Short mmCIF file of C-alpha atoms in Angstrom, two decimals:
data_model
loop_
_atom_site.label_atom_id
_atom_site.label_comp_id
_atom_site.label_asym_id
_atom_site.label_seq_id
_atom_site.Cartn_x
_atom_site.Cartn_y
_atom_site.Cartn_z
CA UNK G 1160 54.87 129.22 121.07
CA UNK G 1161 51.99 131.56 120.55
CA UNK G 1162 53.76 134.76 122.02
CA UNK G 1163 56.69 133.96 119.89
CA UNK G 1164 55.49 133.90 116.82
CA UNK G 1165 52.99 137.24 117.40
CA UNK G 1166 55.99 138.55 118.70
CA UNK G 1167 57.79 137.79 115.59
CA UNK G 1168 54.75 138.87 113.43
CA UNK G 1169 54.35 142.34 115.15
CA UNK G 1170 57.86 143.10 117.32
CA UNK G 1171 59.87 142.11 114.89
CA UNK G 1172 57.79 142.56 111.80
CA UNK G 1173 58.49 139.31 110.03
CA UNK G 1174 56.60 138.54 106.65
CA UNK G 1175 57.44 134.94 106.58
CA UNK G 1176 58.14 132.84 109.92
CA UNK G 1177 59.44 128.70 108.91
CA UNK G 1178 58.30 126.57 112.14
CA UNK G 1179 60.34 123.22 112.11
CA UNK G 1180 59.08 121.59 115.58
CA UNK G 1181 55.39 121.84 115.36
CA UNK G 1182 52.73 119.57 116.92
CA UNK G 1183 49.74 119.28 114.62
CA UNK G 1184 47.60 122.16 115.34
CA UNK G 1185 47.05 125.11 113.31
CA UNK G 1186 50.39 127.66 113.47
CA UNK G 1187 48.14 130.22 111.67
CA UNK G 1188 45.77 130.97 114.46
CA UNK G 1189 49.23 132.32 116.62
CA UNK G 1190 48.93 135.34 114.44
CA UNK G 1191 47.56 138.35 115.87
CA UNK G 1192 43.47 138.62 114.54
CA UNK G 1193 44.66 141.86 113.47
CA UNK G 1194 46.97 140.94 110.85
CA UNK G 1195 45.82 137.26 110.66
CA UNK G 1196 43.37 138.00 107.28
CA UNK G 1197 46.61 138.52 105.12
CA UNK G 1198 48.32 135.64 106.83
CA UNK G 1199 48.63 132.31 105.41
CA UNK G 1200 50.08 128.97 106.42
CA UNK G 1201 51.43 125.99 104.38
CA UNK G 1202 52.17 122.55 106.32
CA UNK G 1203 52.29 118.99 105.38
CA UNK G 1204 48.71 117.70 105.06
CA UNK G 1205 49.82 114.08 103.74
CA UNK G 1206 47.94 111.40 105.22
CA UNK G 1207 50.97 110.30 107.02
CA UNK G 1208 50.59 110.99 110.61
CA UNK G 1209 53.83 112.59 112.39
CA UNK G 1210 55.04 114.12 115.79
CA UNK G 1211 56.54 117.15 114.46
CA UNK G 1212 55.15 119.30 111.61
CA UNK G 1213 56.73 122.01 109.52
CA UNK G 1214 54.74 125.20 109.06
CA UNK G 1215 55.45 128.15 106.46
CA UNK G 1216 53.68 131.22 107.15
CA UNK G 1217 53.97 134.44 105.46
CA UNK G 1218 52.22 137.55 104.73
CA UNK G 1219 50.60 137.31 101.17
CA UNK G 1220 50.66 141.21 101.20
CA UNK G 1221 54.43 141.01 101.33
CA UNK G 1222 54.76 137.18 99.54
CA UNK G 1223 52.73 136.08 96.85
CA UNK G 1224 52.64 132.07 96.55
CA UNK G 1225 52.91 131.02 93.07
CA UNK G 1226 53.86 127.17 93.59
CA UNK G 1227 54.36 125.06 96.30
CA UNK G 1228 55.86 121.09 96.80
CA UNK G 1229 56.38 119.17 100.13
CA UNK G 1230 59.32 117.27 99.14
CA UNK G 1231 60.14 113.67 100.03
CA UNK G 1232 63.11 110.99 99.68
CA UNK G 1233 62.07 106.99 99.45
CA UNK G 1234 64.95 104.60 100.03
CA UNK G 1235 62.98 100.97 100.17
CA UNK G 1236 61.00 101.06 103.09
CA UNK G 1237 62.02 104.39 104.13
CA UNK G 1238 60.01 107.39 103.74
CA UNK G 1239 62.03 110.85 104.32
CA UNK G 1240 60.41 114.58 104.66
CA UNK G 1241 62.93 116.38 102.90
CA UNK G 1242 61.39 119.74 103.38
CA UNK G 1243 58.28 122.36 101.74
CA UNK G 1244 59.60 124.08 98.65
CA UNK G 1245 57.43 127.59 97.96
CA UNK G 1246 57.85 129.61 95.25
CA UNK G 1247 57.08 133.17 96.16
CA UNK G 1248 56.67 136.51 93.64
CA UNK G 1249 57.83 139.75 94.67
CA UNK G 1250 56.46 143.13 94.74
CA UNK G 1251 59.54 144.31 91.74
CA UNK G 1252 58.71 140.66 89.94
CA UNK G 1253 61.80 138.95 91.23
CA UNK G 1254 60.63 135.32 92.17
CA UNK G 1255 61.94 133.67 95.49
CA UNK G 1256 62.07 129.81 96.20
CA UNK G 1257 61.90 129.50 100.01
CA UNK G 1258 63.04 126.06 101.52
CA UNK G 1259 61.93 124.81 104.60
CA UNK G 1260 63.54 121.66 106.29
CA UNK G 1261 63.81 119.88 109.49
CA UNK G 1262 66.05 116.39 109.14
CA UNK G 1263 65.36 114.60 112.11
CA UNK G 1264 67.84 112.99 114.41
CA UNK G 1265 66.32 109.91 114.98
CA UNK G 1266 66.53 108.66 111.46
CA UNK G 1267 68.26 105.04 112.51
CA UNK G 1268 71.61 103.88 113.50
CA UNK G 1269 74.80 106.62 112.61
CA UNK G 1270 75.35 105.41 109.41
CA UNK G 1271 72.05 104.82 108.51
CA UNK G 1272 71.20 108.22 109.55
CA UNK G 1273 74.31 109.73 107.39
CA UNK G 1274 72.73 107.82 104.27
CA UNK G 1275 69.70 109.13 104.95
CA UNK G 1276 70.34 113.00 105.09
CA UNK G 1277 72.41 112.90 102.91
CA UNK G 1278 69.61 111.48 100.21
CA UNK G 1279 67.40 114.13 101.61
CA UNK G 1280 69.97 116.83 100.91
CA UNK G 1281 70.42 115.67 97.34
CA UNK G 1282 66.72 115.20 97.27
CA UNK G 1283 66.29 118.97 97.98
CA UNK G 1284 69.11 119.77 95.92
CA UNK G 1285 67.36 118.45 92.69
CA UNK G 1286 64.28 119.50 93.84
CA UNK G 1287 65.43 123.69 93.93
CA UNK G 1288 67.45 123.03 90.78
CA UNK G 1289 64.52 122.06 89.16
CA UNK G 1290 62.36 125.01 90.50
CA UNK G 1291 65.45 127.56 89.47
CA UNK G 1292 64.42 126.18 85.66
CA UNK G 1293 61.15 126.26 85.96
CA UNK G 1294 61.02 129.50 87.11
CA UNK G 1295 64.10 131.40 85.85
CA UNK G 1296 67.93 130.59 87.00
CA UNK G 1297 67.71 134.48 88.45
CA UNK G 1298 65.68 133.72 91.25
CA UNK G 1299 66.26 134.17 94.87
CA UNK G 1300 66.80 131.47 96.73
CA UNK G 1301 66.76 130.84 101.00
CA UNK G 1302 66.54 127.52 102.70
CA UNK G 1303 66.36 127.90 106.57
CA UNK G 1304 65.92 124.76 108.19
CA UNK G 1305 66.72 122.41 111.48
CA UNK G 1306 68.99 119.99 109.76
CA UNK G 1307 70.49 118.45 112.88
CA UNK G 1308 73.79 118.77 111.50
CA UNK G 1309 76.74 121.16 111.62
CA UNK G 1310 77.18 123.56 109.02
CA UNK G 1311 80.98 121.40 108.45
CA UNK G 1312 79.14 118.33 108.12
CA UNK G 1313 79.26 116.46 104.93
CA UNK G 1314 76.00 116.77 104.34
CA UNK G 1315 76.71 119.82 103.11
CA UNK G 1316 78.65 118.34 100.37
CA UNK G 1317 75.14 116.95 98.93
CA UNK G 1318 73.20 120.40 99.64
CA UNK G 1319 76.42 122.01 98.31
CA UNK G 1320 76.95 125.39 100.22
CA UNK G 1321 79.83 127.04 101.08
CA UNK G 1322 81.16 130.00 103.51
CA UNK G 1323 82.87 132.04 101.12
CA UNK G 1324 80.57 134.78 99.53
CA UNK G 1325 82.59 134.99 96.86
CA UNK G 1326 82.59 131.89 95.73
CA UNK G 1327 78.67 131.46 95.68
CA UNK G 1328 78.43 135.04 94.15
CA UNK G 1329 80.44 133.93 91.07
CA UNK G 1330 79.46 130.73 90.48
CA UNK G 1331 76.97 130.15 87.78
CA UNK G 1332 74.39 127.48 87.94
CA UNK G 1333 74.65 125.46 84.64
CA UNK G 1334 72.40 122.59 85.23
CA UNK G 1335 69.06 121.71 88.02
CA UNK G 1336 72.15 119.53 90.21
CA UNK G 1337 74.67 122.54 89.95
CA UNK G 1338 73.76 124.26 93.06
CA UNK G 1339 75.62 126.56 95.13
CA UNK G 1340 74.73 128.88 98.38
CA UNK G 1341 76.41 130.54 101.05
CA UNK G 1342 76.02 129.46 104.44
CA UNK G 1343 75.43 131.87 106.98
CA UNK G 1344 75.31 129.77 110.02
CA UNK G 1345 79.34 129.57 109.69
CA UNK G 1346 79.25 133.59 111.71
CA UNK G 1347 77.11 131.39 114.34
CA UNK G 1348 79.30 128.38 115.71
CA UNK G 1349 81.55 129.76 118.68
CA UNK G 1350 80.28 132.37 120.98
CA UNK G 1351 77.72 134.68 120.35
CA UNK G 1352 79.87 137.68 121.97
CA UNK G 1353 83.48 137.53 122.62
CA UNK G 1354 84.55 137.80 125.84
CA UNK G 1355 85.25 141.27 127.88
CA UNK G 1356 85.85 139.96 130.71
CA UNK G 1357 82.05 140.29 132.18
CA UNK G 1358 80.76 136.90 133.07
CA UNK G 1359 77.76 136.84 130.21
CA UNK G 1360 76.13 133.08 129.87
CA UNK G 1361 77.50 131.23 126.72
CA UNK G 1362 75.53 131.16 123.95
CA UNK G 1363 77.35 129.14 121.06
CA UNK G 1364 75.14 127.95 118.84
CA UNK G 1365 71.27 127.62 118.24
CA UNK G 1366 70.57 124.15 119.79
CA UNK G 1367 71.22 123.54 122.97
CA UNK G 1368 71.09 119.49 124.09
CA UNK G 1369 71.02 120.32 128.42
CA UNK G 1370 73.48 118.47 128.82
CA UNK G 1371 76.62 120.19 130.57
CA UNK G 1372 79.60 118.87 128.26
CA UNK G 1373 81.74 120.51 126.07
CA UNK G 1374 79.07 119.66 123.18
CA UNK G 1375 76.48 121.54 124.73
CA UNK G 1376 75.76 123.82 122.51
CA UNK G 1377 75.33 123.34 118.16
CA UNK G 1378 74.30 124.91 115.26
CA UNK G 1379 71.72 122.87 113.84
CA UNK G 1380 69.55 125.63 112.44
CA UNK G 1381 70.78 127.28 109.57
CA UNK G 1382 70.27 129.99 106.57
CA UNK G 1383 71.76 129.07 103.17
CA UNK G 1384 70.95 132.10 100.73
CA UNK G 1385 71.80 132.09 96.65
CA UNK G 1386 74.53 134.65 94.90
CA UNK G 1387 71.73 136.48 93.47
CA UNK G 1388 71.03 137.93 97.18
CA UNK G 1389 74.73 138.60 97.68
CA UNK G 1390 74.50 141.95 95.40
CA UNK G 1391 74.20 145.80 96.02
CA UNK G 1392 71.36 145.84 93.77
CA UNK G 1393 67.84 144.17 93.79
CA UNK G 1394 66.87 141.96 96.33
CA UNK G 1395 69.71 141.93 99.13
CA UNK G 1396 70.86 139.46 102.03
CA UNK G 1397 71.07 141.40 105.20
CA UNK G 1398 73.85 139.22 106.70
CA UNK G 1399 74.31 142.52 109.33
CA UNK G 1400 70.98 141.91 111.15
CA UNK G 1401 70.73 138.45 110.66
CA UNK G 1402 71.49 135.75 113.76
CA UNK G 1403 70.19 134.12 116.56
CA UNK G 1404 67.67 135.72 118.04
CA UNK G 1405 69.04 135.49 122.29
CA UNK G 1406 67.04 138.02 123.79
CA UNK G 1407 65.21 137.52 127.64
CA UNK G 1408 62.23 136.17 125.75
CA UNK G 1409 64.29 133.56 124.46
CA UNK G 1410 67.22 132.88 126.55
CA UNK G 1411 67.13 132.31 130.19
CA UNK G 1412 70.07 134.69 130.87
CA UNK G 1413 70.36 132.44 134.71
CA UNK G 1414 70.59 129.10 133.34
CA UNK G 1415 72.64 129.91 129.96
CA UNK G 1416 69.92 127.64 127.89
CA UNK G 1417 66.60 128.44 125.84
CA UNK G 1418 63.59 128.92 127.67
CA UNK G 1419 61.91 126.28 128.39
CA UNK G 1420 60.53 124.34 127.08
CA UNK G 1421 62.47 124.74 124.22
CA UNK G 1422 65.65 123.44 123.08
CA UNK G 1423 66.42 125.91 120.20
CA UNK G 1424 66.90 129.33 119.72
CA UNK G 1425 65.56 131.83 116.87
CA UNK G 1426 67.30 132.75 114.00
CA UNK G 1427 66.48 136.08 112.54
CA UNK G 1428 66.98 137.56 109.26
CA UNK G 1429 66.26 140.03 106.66
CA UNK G 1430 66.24 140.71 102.74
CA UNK G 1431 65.88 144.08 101.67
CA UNK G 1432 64.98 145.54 98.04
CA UNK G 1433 67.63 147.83 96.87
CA UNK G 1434 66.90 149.80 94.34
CA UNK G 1435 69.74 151.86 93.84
CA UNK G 1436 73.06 151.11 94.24
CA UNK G 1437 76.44 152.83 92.50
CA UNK G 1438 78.41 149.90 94.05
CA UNK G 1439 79.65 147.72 91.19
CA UNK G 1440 78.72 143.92 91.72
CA UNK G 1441 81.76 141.50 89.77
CA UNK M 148 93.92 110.12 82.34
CA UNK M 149 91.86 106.44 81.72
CA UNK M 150 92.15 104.68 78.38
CA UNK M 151 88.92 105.64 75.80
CA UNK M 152 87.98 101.82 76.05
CA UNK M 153 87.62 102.66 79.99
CA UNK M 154 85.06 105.45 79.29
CA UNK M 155 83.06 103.67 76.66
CA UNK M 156 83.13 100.82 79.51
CA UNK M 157 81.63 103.25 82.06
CA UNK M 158 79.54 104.59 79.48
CA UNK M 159 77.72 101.31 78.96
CA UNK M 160 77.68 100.14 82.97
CA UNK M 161 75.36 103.97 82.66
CA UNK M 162 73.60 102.46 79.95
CA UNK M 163 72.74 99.33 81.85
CA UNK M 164 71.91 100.96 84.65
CA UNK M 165 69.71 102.85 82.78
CA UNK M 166 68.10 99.99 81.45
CA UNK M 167 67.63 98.56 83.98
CA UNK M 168 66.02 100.88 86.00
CA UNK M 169 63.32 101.87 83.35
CA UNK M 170 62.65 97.91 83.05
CA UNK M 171 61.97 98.37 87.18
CA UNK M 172 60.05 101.24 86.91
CA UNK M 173 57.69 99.14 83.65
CA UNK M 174 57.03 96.55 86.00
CA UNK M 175 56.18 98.50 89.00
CA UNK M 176 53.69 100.13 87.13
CA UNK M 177 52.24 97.12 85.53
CA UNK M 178 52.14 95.23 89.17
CA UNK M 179 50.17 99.06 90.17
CA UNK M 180 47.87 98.64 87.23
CA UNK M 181 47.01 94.85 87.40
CA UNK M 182 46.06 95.90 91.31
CA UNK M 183 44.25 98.97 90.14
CA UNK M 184 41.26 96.57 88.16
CA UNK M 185 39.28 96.30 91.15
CA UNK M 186 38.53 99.93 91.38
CA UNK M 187 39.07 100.76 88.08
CA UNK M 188 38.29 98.20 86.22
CA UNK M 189 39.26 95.57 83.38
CA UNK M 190 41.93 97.38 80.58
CA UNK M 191 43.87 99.70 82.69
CA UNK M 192 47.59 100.07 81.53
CA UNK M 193 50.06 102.51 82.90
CA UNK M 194 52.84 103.77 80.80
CA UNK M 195 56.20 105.47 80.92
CA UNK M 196 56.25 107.55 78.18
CA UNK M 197 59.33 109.70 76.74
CA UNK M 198 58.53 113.42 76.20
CA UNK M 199 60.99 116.50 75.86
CA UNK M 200 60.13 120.15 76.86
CA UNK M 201 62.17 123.09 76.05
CA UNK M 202 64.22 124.66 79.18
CA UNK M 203 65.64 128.20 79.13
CA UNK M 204 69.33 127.72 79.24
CA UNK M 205 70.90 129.57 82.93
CA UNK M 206 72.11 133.32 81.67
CA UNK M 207 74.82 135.82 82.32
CA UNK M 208 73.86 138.88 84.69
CA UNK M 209 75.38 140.78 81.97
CA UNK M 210 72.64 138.62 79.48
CA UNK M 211 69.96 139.31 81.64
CA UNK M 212 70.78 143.06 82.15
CA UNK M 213 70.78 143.38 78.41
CA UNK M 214 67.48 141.87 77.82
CA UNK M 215 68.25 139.28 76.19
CA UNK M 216 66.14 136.49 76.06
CA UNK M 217 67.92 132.94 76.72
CA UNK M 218 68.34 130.00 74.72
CA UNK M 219 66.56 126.66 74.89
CA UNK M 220 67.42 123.64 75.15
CA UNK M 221 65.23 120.35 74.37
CA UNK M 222 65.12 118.13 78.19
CA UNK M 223 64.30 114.81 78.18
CA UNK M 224 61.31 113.60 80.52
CA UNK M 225 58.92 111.19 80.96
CA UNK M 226 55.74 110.87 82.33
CA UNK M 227 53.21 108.37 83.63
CA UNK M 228 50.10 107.85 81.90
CA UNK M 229 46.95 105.85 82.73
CA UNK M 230 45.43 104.27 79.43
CA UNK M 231 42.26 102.32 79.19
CA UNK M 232 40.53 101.37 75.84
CA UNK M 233 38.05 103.60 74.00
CA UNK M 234 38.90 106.43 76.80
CA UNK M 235 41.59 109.45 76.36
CA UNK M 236 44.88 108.72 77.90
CA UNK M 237 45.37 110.37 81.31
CA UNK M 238 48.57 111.92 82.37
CA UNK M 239 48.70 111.40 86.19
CA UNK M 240 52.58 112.48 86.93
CA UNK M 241 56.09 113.37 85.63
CA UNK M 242 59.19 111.52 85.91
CA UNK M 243 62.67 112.26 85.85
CA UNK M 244 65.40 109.90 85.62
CA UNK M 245 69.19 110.02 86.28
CA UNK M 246 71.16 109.36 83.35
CA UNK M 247 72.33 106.11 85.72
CA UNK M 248 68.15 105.30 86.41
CA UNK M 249 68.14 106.29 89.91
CA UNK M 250 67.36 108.31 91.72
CA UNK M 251 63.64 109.13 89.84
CA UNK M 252 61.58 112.11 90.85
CA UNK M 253 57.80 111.83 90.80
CA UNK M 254 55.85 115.08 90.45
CA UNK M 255 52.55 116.01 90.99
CA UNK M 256 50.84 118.89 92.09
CA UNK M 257 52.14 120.17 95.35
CA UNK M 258 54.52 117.12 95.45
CA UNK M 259 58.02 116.31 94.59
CA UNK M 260 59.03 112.58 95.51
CA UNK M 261 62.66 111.44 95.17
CA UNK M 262 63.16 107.52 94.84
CA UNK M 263 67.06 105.90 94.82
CA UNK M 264 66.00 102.16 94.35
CA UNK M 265 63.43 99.79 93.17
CA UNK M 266 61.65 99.64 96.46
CA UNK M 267 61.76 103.50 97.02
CA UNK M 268 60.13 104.24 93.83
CA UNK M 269 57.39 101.19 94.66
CA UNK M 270 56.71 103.59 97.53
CA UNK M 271 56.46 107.02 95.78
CA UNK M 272 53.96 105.19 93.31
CA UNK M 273 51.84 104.06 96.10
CA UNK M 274 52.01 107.74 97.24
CA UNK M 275 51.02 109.18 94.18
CA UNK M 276 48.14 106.56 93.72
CA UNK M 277 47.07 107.53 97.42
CA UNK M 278 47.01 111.07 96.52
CA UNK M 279 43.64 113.23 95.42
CA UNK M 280 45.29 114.20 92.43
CA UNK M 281 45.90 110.88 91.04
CA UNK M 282 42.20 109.95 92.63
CA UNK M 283 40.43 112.93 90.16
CA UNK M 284 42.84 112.01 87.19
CA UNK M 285 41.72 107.93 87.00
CA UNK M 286 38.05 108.34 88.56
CA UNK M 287 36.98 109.37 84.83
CA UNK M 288 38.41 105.74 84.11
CA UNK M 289 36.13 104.11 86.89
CA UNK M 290 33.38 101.50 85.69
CA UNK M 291 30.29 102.74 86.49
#
C-alpha cells in the first residue's frame, strides 16, 4: 500500500488520495519525505475501535482545509460511519466539499443491511446539503467512496445521483435535502475495453470478489461529482481521464484480478481550473 | 388529488410526530443530565432550545455572475445547552429536526451525527457527551 500511494503522490501527481480500506496506522507516512511536509491526513480518531479506517490526504499547497466532519448514522443500537465530509478552498476562491465513504458489507442480514445504507446515504445527503448552505450553494462538490453497492442500486435513490449530465447540470438545489450529482461510475460497469478480438483479461468493474462466476467482477467504488463541475468554465470534471486505474502495478494481467492482496482496483480522476472558455454553458 | 380534510389530517400526524419526538429528545436529555451530577454536580439541566439563523437562499448562475448578493431566509434550529445556577449557560451542540421529528442531526465540531429514532439519538448524545468538545464546554460547570 505504500508504493501505491507514493506512486499516486509522485507518478501520477495526485493532490488528494481518499483510502477506504485502511488498517489503523498512519496513511501519511506513505508519502514520499520529499513532499510529505505539505501533506496532510484526516482519519477517524473516535474512540471507537474499527478494522478498517478511512484516510483523506491531500496536499495543503494544492487544498486548503477549511472544515471538516466525520459523519455518522444511529438507528437504536446501531452505530453507522457514514463517511468524512472536508471542506476544501481553492487557489481562485471556489470552495470544494470532498466526501469520503466506505459502507461496509457486513452491516447485518440483506434487509437489514438495505435499511442501513440507505440511512447512511440520506445521512450524507443532509449532511452535504447542509455544508452547500453553510458554505455557498456554488460549491464544488465530489464524493468518491467504496459503497458496496452498484451504481443502479437504490441506494442511490437516497444519495440521489443520476447518469445523465444534463440533468444534474440543470438542476438547481433549492433546499440542504435537494441534492443532485452525476455518477460517473455508470462509464465503468461492463468491460473496461471492448473486444478486438485479442484475448485481453476482463476487467469489468473495480471490485473483484475471486470468485469465478458471472458476478465476479462490480463496481463498488464510485465518483459522484456536482453540476457546478460539469461546465466549460471554472473548476471542471475531467470525465476523459478519469477511470479505473488497471495498469501492471495494479492488475495482474495473468490472473485477470487485482494484485494481491487486494480486492479493488484504483479509480483515477481529475478537476482542472478553466479559466477561459468561449463555450456557452445552458 | 386527496380531499383538504386529508392534508390537514397528514398535517397534524407531522405535528404529532413532531411532538413527539421533541418530548423524546426532553427526556433523553434530562435522563443525560440527572446522570451527569456525579461529575458535574447538583443543578445541571440540559435544554433544547429554539433559535433561527439566517441562510443565503441557493442562486441562479446568471445571479451569481451578476454579483448579486442572495436573499435570506430565517431557518429554524435548535440547540443543546447545559445550564447550572449562578453560572452562564453553555451551548454544547446544534440540533436539527425533521419537520416529522426524526431523523435529528447533532453537530459539533468535527462531527455530524444523524439519529432516526429514540434509541439512535440516546446514542449520538452519549457520543457527544464522550467527546472532548462537550468535556471543555461542561468542565467550567464541574464542582471543585
Amino acid at each position: 500500500m505504500r508504493d501505491r500511494v507514493a506512486a499516486l503522490a509522485t507518478r501520477q501527481r495526485c493532490s488528494l488520495i481518499g483510502l477506504t480500506e485502511v488498517r489503523r496506522c498512519d496513511a501519511l507516512q506513505w508519502i514520499p519525505a520529499d513532499l510529505r511536509p505539505n501533506w496532510f491526513g484526516i482519519r477517524d480518531l473516535s474512540e471507537e475501535q474499527h478494522d478498517f479506517d478511512l484516510c483523506l490526504l491531500y496536499d495543503a499547497g494544492v487544498l486548503s482545509e477549511l472544515h471538516k466532519e466525520f459523519v455518522v448514522h444511529y438507528h437504536a443500537s446501531s452505530r453507522v460511519r457514514c463517511g468524512i465530509l472536508v471542506v476544501f478552498g481553492l487557489e481562485d476562491g471556489a470552495k470544494l466539499i470532498v466526501v469520503l465513504a466506505h459502507w461496509r458489507s457486513d452491516l447485518g442480514g440483506h434487509d437489514a443491511a438495505a435499511a442501513l445504507r440507505n440511512a447512511a446515504a440520506t445521512t450524507l445527503r443532509d449532511a452535504v446539503g447542509r455544508a452547500l448552505q453553510r458554505f455557498g450553494f456554488d460549491s464544488n462538490v465530489l464524493v468518491l467512496g467504496d459503497f458496496n453497492a452498484e451504481p443502479y442500486d437504490p441506494v442511490f435513490s437516497a444519495l440521489p445521483t443520476s447518469r445523465v449530465r444534463h440533468v444534474v447540470r440543470r438542476h438547481q438545489t433549492k433546499a440542504f435535502n435537494d441534492i443532485l450529482l452525476y455518477n460517473a461510475a455508470w462509464r465503468w460497469l461492463g468491460e473496461r475495453k471492448p473486444w478486438t478480438g485479442q484475448n485481453e483479461p476482463s476487467v469489468a468493474g473495480t471490485y473483484y470478489s475471486g470468485k469465478r462466476d458471472p458476478y465476479s467482477w462490480r463496481t463498488f467504488d464510485q465518483v459522484l461529482v456536482s453540476g457546478s463541475l460539469l461546465r466549460s468554465n471554472g473548476w471542471v470534471f475531467q470525465e476523459d481521464v478519469t477511470g479505473i486505474l488497471a495498469t501492471p502495478e495494479y492488475l495482474d494481467c495473468d490472473r485477470g484480478c487485482p494484485v494481491k492482496p487486494f480486492d479493488h482496483l484504483p479509480v483515477f480522476g481529475s478537476l482542472a481550473l478553466v479559466t477561459f472558455n468561449s463555450e456557452e454553458d445552458d | 388529488m386527496g380531499s383538504y380534510s386529508d392534508a390537514l389530517r397528514k398535517g397534524l400526524e407531522v405535528k404529532e410526530r413532531r411532538n413527539t419526538t421533541e418530548t423524546q429528545v426532553k427526556a433523553a436529555l434530562a435522563d443525560a443530565a440527572s446522570d451527569l451530577v456525579e461529575v458535574v454536580g447538583g443543578g445541571l439541566t440540559l435544554h433544547l432550545l429554539k433559535k433561527t439563523k439566517s441562510v443565503a437562499e441557493p442562486q441562479t448562475r446568471g445571479g451569481q455572475m451578476m454579483g448579486f448578493i442572495p436573499r435570506t431566509s430565517e431557518e429554524e434550529y435548535w440547540i443543546i445547552e447545559a445550564r447550572k445556577p449562578q453560572m452562564p449557560a453553555v451551548r454544547v451542540a446544534e440540533v436539527e429536526m425533521a419537520e416529522g421529528g426524526y431523523p435529528i442531526s447533532l453537530r459539533w465540531p468535527n462531527n455530524y451525527a444523524s439519529a432516526d429514532d429514540e434509541g439512535g439519538f440516546r446514542n449520538a448524545l452519549l457520543a457527544l457527551l464522550s467527546s472532548r468538545h462537550a468535556a471543555e464546554k461542561l468542565a467550567p460547570l464541574m464542582i471543585e
